Short mmCIF file of C-alpha atoms and ligand atoms in Angstrom, two decimals:
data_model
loop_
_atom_site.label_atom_id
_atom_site.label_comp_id
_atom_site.label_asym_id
_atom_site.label_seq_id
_atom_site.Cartn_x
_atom_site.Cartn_y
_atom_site.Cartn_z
CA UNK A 1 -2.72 -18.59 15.07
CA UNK A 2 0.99 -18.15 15.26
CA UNK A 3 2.60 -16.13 12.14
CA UNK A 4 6.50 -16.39 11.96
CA UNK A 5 6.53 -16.73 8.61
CA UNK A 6 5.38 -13.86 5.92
CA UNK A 7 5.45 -13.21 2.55
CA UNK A 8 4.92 -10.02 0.46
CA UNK A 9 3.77 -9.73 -2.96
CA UNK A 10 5.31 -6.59 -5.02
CA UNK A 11 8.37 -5.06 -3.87
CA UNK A 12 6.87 -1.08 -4.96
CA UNK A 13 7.03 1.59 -2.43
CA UNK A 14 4.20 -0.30 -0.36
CA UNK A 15 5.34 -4.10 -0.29
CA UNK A 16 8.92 -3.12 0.33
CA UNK A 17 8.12 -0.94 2.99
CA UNK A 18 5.90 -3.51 4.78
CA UNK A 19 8.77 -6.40 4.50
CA UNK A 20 11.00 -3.55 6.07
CA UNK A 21 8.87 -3.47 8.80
CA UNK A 22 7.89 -6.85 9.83
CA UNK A 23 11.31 -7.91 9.15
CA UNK A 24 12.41 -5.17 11.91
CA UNK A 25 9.83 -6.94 14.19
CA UNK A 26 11.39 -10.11 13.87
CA UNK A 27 9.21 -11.73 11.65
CA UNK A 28 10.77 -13.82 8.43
CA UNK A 29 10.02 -12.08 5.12
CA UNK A 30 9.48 -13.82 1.75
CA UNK A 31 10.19 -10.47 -0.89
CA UNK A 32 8.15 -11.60 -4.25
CA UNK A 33 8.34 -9.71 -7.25
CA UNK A 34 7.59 -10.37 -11.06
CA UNK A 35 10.67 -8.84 -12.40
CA UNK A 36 14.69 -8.98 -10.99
CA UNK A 37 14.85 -5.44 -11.40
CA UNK A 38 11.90 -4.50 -8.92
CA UNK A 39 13.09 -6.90 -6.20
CA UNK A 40 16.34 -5.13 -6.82
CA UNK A 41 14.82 -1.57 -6.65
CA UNK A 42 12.68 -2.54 -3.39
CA UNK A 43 15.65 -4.36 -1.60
CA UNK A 44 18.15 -0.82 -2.08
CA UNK A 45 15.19 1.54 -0.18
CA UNK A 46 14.80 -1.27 2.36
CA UNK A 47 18.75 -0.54 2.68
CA UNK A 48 18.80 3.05 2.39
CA UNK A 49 16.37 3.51 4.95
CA UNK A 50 17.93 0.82 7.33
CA UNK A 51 21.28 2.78 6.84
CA UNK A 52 19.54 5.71 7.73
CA UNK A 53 18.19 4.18 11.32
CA UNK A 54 21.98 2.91 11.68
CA UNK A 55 23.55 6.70 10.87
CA UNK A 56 20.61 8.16 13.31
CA UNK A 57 21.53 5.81 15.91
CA UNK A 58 18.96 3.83 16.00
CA UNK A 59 20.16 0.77 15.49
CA UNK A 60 23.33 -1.10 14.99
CA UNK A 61 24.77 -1.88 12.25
CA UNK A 62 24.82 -5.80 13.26
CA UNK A 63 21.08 -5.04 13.85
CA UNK A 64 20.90 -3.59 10.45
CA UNK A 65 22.31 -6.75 9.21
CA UNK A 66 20.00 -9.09 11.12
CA UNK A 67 17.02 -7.48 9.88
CA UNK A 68 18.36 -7.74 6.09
CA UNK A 69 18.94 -11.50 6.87
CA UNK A 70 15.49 -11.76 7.51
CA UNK A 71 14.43 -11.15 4.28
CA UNK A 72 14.57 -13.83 1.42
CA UNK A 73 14.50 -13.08 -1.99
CA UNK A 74 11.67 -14.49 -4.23
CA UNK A 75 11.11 -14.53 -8.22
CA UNK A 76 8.42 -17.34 -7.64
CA UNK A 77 4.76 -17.11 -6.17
CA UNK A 78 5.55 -20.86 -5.57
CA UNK A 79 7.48 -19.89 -2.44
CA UNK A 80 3.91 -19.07 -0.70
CA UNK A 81 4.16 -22.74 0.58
CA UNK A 82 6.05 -21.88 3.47
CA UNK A 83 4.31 -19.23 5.42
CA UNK A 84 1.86 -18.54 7.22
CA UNK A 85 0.76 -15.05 6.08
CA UNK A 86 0.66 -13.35 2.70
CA UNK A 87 0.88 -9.66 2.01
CA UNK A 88 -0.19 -8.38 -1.00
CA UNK A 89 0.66 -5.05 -2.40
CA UNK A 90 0.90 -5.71 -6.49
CA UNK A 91 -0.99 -3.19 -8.40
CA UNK A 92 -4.43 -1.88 -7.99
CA UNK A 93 -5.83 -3.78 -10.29
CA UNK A 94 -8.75 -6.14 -9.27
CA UNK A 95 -7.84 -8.74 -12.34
CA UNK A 96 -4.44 -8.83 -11.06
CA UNK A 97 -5.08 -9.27 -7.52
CA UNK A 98 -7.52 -12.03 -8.33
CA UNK A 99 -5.36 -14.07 -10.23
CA UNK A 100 -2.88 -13.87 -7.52
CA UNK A 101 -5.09 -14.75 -4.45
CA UNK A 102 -6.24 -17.85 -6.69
CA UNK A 103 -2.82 -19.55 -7.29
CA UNK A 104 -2.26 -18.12 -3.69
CA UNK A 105 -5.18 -20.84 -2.94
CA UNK A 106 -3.87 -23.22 -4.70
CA UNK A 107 0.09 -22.91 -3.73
CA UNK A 108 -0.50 -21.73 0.47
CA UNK A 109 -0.82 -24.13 3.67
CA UNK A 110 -4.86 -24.37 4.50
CA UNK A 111 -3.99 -22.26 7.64
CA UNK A 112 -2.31 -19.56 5.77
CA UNK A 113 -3.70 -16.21 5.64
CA UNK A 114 -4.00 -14.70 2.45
CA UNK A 115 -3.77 -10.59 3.66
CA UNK A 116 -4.14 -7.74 0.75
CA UNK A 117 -2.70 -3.64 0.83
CA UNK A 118 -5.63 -2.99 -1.55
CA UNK A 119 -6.63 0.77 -1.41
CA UNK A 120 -9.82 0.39 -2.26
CA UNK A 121 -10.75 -2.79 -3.80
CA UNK A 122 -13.28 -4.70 -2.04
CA UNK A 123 -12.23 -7.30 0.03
CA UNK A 124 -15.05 -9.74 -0.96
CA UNK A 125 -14.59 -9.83 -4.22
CA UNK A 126 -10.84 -10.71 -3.78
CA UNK A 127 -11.77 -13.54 -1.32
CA UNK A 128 -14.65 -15.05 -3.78
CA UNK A 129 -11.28 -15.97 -5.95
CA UNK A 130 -10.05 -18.48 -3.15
CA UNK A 131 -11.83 -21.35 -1.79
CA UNK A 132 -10.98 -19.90 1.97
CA UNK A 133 -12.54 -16.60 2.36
CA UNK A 134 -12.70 -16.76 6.12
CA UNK A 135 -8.86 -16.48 5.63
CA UNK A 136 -8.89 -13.23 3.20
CA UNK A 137 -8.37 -10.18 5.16
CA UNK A 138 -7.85 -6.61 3.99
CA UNK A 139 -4.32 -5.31 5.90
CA UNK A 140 -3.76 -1.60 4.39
CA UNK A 141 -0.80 0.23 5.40
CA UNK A 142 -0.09 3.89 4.83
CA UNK A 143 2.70 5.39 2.94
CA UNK A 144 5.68 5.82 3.94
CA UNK A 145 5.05 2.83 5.42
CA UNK A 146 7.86 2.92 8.02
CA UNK A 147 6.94 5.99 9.56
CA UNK A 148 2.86 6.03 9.31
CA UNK A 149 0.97 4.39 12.59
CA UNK A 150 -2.46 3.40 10.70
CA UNK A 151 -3.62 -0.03 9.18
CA UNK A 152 -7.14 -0.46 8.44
CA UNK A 153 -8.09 -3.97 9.02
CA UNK A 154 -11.00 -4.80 6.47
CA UNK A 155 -13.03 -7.59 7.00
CA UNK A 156 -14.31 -9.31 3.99
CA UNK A 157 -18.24 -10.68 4.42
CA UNK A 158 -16.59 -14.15 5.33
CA UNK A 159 -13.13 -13.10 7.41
CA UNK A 160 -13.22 -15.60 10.99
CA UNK A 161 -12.62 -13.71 13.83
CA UNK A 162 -9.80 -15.75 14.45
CA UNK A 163 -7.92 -14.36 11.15
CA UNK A 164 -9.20 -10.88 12.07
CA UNK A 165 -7.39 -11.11 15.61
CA UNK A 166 -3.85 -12.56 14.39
CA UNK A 167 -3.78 -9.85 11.60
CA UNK A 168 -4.28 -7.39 14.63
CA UNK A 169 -1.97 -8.87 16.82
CA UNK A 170 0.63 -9.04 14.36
CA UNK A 171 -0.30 -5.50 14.06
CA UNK A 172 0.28 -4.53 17.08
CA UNK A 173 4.02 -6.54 16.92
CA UNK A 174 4.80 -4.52 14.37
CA UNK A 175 4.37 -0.98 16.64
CA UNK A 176 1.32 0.18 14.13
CA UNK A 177 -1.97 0.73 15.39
CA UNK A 178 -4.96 -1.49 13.71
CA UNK A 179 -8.35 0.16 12.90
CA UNK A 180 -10.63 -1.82 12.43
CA UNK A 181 -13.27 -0.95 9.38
CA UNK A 182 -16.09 -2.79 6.59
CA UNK A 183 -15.93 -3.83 3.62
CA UNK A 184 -17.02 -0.69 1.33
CA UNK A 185 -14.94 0.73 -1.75
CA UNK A 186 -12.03 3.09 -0.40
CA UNK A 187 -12.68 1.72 2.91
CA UNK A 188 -12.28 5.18 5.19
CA UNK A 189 -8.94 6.26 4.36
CA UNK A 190 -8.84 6.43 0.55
CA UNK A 191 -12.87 7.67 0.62
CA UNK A 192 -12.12 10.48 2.47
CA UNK A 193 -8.19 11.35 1.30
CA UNK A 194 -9.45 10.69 -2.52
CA UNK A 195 -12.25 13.50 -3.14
CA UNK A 196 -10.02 15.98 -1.38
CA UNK A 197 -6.99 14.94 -3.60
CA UNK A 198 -9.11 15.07 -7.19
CA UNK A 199 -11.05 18.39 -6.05
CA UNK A 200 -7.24 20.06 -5.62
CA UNK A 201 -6.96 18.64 -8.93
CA UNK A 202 -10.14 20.38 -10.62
CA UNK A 203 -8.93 23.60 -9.10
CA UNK A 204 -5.80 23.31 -10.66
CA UNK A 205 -7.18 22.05 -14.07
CA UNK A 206 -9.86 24.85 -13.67
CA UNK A 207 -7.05 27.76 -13.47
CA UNK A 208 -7.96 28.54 -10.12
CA UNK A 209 -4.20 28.40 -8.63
CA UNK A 210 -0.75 27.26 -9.06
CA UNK A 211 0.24 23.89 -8.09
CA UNK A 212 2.46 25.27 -5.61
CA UNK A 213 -0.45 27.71 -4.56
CA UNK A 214 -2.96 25.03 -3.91
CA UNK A 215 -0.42 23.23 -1.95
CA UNK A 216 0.48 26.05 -0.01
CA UNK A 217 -3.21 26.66 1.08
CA UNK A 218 -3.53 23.09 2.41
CA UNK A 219 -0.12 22.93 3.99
CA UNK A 220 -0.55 26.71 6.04
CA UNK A 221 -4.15 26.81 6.23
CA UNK A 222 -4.86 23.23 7.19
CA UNK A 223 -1.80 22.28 8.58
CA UNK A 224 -1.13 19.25 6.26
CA UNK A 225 2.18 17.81 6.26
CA UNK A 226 1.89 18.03 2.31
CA UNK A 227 0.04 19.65 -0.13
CA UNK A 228 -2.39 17.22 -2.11
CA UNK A 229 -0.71 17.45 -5.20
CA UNK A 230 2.58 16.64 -3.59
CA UNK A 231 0.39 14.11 -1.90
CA UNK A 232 -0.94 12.77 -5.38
CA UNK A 233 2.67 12.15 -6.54
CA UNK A 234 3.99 11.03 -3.09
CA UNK A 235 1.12 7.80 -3.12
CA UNK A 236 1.21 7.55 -7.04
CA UNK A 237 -1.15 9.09 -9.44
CA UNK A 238 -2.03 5.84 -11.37
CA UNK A 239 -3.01 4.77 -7.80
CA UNK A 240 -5.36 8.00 -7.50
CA UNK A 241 -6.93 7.26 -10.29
CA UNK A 242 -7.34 3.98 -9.96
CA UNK A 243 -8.75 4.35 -6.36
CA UNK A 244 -11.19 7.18 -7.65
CA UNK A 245 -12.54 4.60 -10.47
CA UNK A 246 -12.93 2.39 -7.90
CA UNK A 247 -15.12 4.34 -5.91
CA UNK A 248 -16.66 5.80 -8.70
CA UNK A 249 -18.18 2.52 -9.87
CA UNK A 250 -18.61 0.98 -6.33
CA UNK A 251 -21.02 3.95 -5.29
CA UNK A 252 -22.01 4.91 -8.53
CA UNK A 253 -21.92 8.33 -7.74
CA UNK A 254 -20.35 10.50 -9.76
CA UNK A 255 -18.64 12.91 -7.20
CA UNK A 256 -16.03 10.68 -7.07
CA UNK A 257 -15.32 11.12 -10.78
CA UNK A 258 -11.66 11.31 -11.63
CA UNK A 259 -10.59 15.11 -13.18
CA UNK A 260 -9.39 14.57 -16.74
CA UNK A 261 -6.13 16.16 -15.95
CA UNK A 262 -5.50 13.24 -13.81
CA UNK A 263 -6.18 10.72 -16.48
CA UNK A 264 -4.26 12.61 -19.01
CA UNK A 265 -1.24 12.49 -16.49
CA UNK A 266 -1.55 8.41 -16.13
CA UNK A 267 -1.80 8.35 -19.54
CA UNK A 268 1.47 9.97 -20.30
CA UNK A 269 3.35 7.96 -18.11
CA UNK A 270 3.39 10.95 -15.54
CA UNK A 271 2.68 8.76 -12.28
CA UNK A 272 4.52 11.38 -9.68
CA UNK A 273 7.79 10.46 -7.59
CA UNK A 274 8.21 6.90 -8.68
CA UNK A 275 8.15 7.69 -12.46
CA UNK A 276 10.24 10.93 -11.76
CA UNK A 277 7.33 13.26 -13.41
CA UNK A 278 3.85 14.19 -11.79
CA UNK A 279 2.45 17.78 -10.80
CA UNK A 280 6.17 18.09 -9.66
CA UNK A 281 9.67 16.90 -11.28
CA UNK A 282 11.91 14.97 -9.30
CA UNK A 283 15.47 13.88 -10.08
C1 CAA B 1 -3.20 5.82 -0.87
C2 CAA B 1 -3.52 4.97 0.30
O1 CAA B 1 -4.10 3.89 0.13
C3 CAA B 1 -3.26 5.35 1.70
C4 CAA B 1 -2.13 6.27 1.96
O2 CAA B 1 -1.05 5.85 2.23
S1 CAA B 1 -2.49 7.88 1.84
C5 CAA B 1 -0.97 8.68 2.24
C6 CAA B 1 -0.78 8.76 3.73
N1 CAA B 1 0.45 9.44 3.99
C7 CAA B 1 0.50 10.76 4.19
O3 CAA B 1 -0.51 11.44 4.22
C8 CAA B 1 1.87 11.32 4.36
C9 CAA B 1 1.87 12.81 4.49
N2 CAA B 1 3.23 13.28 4.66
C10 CAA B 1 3.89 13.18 5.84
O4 CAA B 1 3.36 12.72 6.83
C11 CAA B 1 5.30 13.72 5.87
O5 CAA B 1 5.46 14.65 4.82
C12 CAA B 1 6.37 12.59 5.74
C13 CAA B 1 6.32 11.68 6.96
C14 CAA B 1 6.23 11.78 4.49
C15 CAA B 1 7.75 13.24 5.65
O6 CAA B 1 7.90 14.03 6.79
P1 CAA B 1 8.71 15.42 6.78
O7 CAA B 1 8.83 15.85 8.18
O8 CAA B 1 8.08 16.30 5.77
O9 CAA B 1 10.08 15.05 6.12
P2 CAA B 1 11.36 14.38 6.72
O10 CAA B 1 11.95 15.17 7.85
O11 CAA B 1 12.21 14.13 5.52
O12 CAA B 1 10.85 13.00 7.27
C16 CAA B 1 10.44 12.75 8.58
C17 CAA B 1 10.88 11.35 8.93
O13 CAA B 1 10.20 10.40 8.09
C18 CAA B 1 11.17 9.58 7.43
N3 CAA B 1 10.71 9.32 6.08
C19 CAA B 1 10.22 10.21 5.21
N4 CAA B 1 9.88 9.59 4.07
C20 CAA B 1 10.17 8.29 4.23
C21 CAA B 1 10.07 7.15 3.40
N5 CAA B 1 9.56 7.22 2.16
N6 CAA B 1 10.44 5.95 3.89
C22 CAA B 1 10.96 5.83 5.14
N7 CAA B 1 11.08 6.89 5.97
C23 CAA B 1 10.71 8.10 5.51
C24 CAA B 1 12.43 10.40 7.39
O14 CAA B 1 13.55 9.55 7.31
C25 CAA B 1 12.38 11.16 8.68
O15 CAA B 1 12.81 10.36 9.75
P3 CAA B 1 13.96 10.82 10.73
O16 CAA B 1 14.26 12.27 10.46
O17 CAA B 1 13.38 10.57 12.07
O18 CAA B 1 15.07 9.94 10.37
N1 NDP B 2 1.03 4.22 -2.97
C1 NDP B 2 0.38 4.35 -1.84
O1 NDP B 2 0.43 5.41 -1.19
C2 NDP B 2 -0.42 3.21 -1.32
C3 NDP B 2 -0.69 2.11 -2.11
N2 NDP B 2 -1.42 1.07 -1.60
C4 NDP B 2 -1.73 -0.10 -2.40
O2 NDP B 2 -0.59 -0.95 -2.39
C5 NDP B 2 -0.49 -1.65 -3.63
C6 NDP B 2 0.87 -1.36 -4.24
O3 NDP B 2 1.02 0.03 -4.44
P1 NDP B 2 2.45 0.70 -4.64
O4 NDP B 2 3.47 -0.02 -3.82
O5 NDP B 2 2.26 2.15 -4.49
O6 NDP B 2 2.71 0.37 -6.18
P2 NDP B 2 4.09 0.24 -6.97
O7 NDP B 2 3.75 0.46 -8.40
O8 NDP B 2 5.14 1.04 -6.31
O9 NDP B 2 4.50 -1.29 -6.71
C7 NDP B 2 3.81 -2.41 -7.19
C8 NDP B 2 4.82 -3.52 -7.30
O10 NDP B 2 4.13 -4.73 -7.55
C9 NDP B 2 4.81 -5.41 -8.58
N3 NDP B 2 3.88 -6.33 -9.22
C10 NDP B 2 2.96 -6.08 -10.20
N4 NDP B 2 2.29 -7.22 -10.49
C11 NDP B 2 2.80 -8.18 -9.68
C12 NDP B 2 2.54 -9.58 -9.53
N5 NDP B 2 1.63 -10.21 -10.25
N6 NDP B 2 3.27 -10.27 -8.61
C13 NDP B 2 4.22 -9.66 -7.87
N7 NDP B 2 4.51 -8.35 -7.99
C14 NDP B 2 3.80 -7.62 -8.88
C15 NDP B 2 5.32 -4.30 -9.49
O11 NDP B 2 6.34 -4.77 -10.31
P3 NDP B 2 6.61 -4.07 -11.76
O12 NDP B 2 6.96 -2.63 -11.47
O13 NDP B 2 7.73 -4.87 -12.24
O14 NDP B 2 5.32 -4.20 -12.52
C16 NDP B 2 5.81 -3.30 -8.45
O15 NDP B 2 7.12 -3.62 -8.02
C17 NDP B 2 -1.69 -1.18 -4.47
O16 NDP B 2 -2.75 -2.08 -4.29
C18 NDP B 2 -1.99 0.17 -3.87
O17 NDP B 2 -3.32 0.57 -4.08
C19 NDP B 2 -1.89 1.07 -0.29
C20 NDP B 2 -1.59 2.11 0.54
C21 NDP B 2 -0.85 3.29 0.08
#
């Protein structure tokens, strides 16, 4: 299977960071958003941190230019009829994702691969919304998406191994190294980063320490890049939750339980960096 040709769905931290990247790799990147405003938003990181490569020396700013020209703007999910893999990283929302991999049926090429970010949803499920589930893959980078190595490659119940090595090859073009991992809620990542996350958030909703405190533990004592509160605002905290609910009803278990100070946070609009408000402020 050769992929040239790729498009992403949602232009949020995620999807603009992955068109960054396999735009840098040469590929050709279809950008798809809902709304003007988000293309707009995605397209001025993907700038900023090509700028940033250009100021560090890194590349040129021709090359800067080239790997801008690679990416093509897109309002309409009709523009899936061109290429040969999709990316999907819309919300985590398993109604949403479903109706996009149907008209993604309906709209792609037979040989197109229809690839999802999903955190946590399972991959199955998305694929029993297409009439080609061999060709449904889960492809889930890490944020910041530029600088992180991982992507677990999920295989649904029906992926072919032929759509599980291109998505690993193209992997591997990109410079990121594939992992591969089944088909159970949170996959590893998110199952093992999630419990940690929500428990720092009990402490702190249980008075045990500061936000800053609680970071400052993790960071010093564990040597984490970031504290997970810092973490919780850096991925999203509507994504947290959404994640734990996931796991919480795929395992039925209720360690995985979201903290009510998490909730109450989504629920005022307090979604960390990207709304500007989360355990921390940012300007
Ligand atoms: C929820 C899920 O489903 C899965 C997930 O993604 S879970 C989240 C996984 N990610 C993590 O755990 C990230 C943890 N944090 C880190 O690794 C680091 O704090 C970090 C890489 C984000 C920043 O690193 P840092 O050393 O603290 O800061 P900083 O010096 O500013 O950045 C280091 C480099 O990363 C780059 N960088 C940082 N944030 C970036 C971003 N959002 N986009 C692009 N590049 C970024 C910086 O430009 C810098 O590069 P150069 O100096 O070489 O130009
Ligand atoms: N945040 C993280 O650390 C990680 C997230 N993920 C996963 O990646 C996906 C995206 O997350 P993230 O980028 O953080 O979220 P964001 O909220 O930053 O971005 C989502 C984007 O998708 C757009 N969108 C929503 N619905 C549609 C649709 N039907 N068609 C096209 N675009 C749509 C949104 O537009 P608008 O704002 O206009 O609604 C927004 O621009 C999720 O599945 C998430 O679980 C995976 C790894 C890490």
């Amino acid at each position: 299977m050769n992929i040239q040709n790729v498009m992403v769905i949602g232009a949020g931290q995620m999807g603009g960071g992955i068109a960054q990247v396999c735009a840098q790799a040469g590929f050709n990147v279809t950008l798809n958003d809902v709304k003007e405003e988000s293309y707009a938003k995605g397209i001025a990181v993907i700038e900023k941190n090509l700028a940033r490569n250009v100021e560090k020396q890194r590349m040129t700013e021709d090359e800067k230019q080239a790997v801008l020209g690679r990416i093509t703007k897109s309002l309409d999910i009709n523009d899936a009829k061109n290429v040969d893999i999709v990316i999907e990283a819309a919300v985590e929302n398993m109604d949403i994702k479903k109706s996009i991999f149907k008209q993604l049926d309906e709209i792609a090429p037979s040989h197109t691969i229809l690839a999802t970010n999903t955190s946590s949803l399972p991959i199955t499920e998305i694929a029993a919304a297409t009439k080609r589930p061999e060709h449904v893959i889960g492809m889930h980078y890490m944020n910041p998406v530029p600088v992180m190595k991982l992507v677990e490659i999920i295989r649904g119940l029906s992926t072919s191994d032929d759509v599980y090595q291109a998505v690993e090859e193209m992997t591997n073009k990109l410079g990121k190294v594939p992992v591969e991992v089944n088909d159970y809620p949170g996959f590893v990542a998110n199952r093992v980063l999630m419990p940690m996350i929500n428990e720092a958030i009990f402490t702190l909703q249980e008075g045990v320490a500061t936000k800053e405190a609680i970071d400052e533990v993790m960071k010093l004592g564990m040597n984490h890049p970031m504290g997970p509160l810092q973490l919780a605002d850096f991925i999203g905290l509507d994504t947290c939750l959404y994640i734990l609910e996931t796991l919480q009803e795929g395992y039925g278990d209720p360690k995985y339980r979201p903290c009510a100070l998490l909730r109450k946070y989504v629920n005022a609009g307090w979604l960390g960096k990207k709304s500007g408000r989360g355990f921390y402020s940012y300007s």
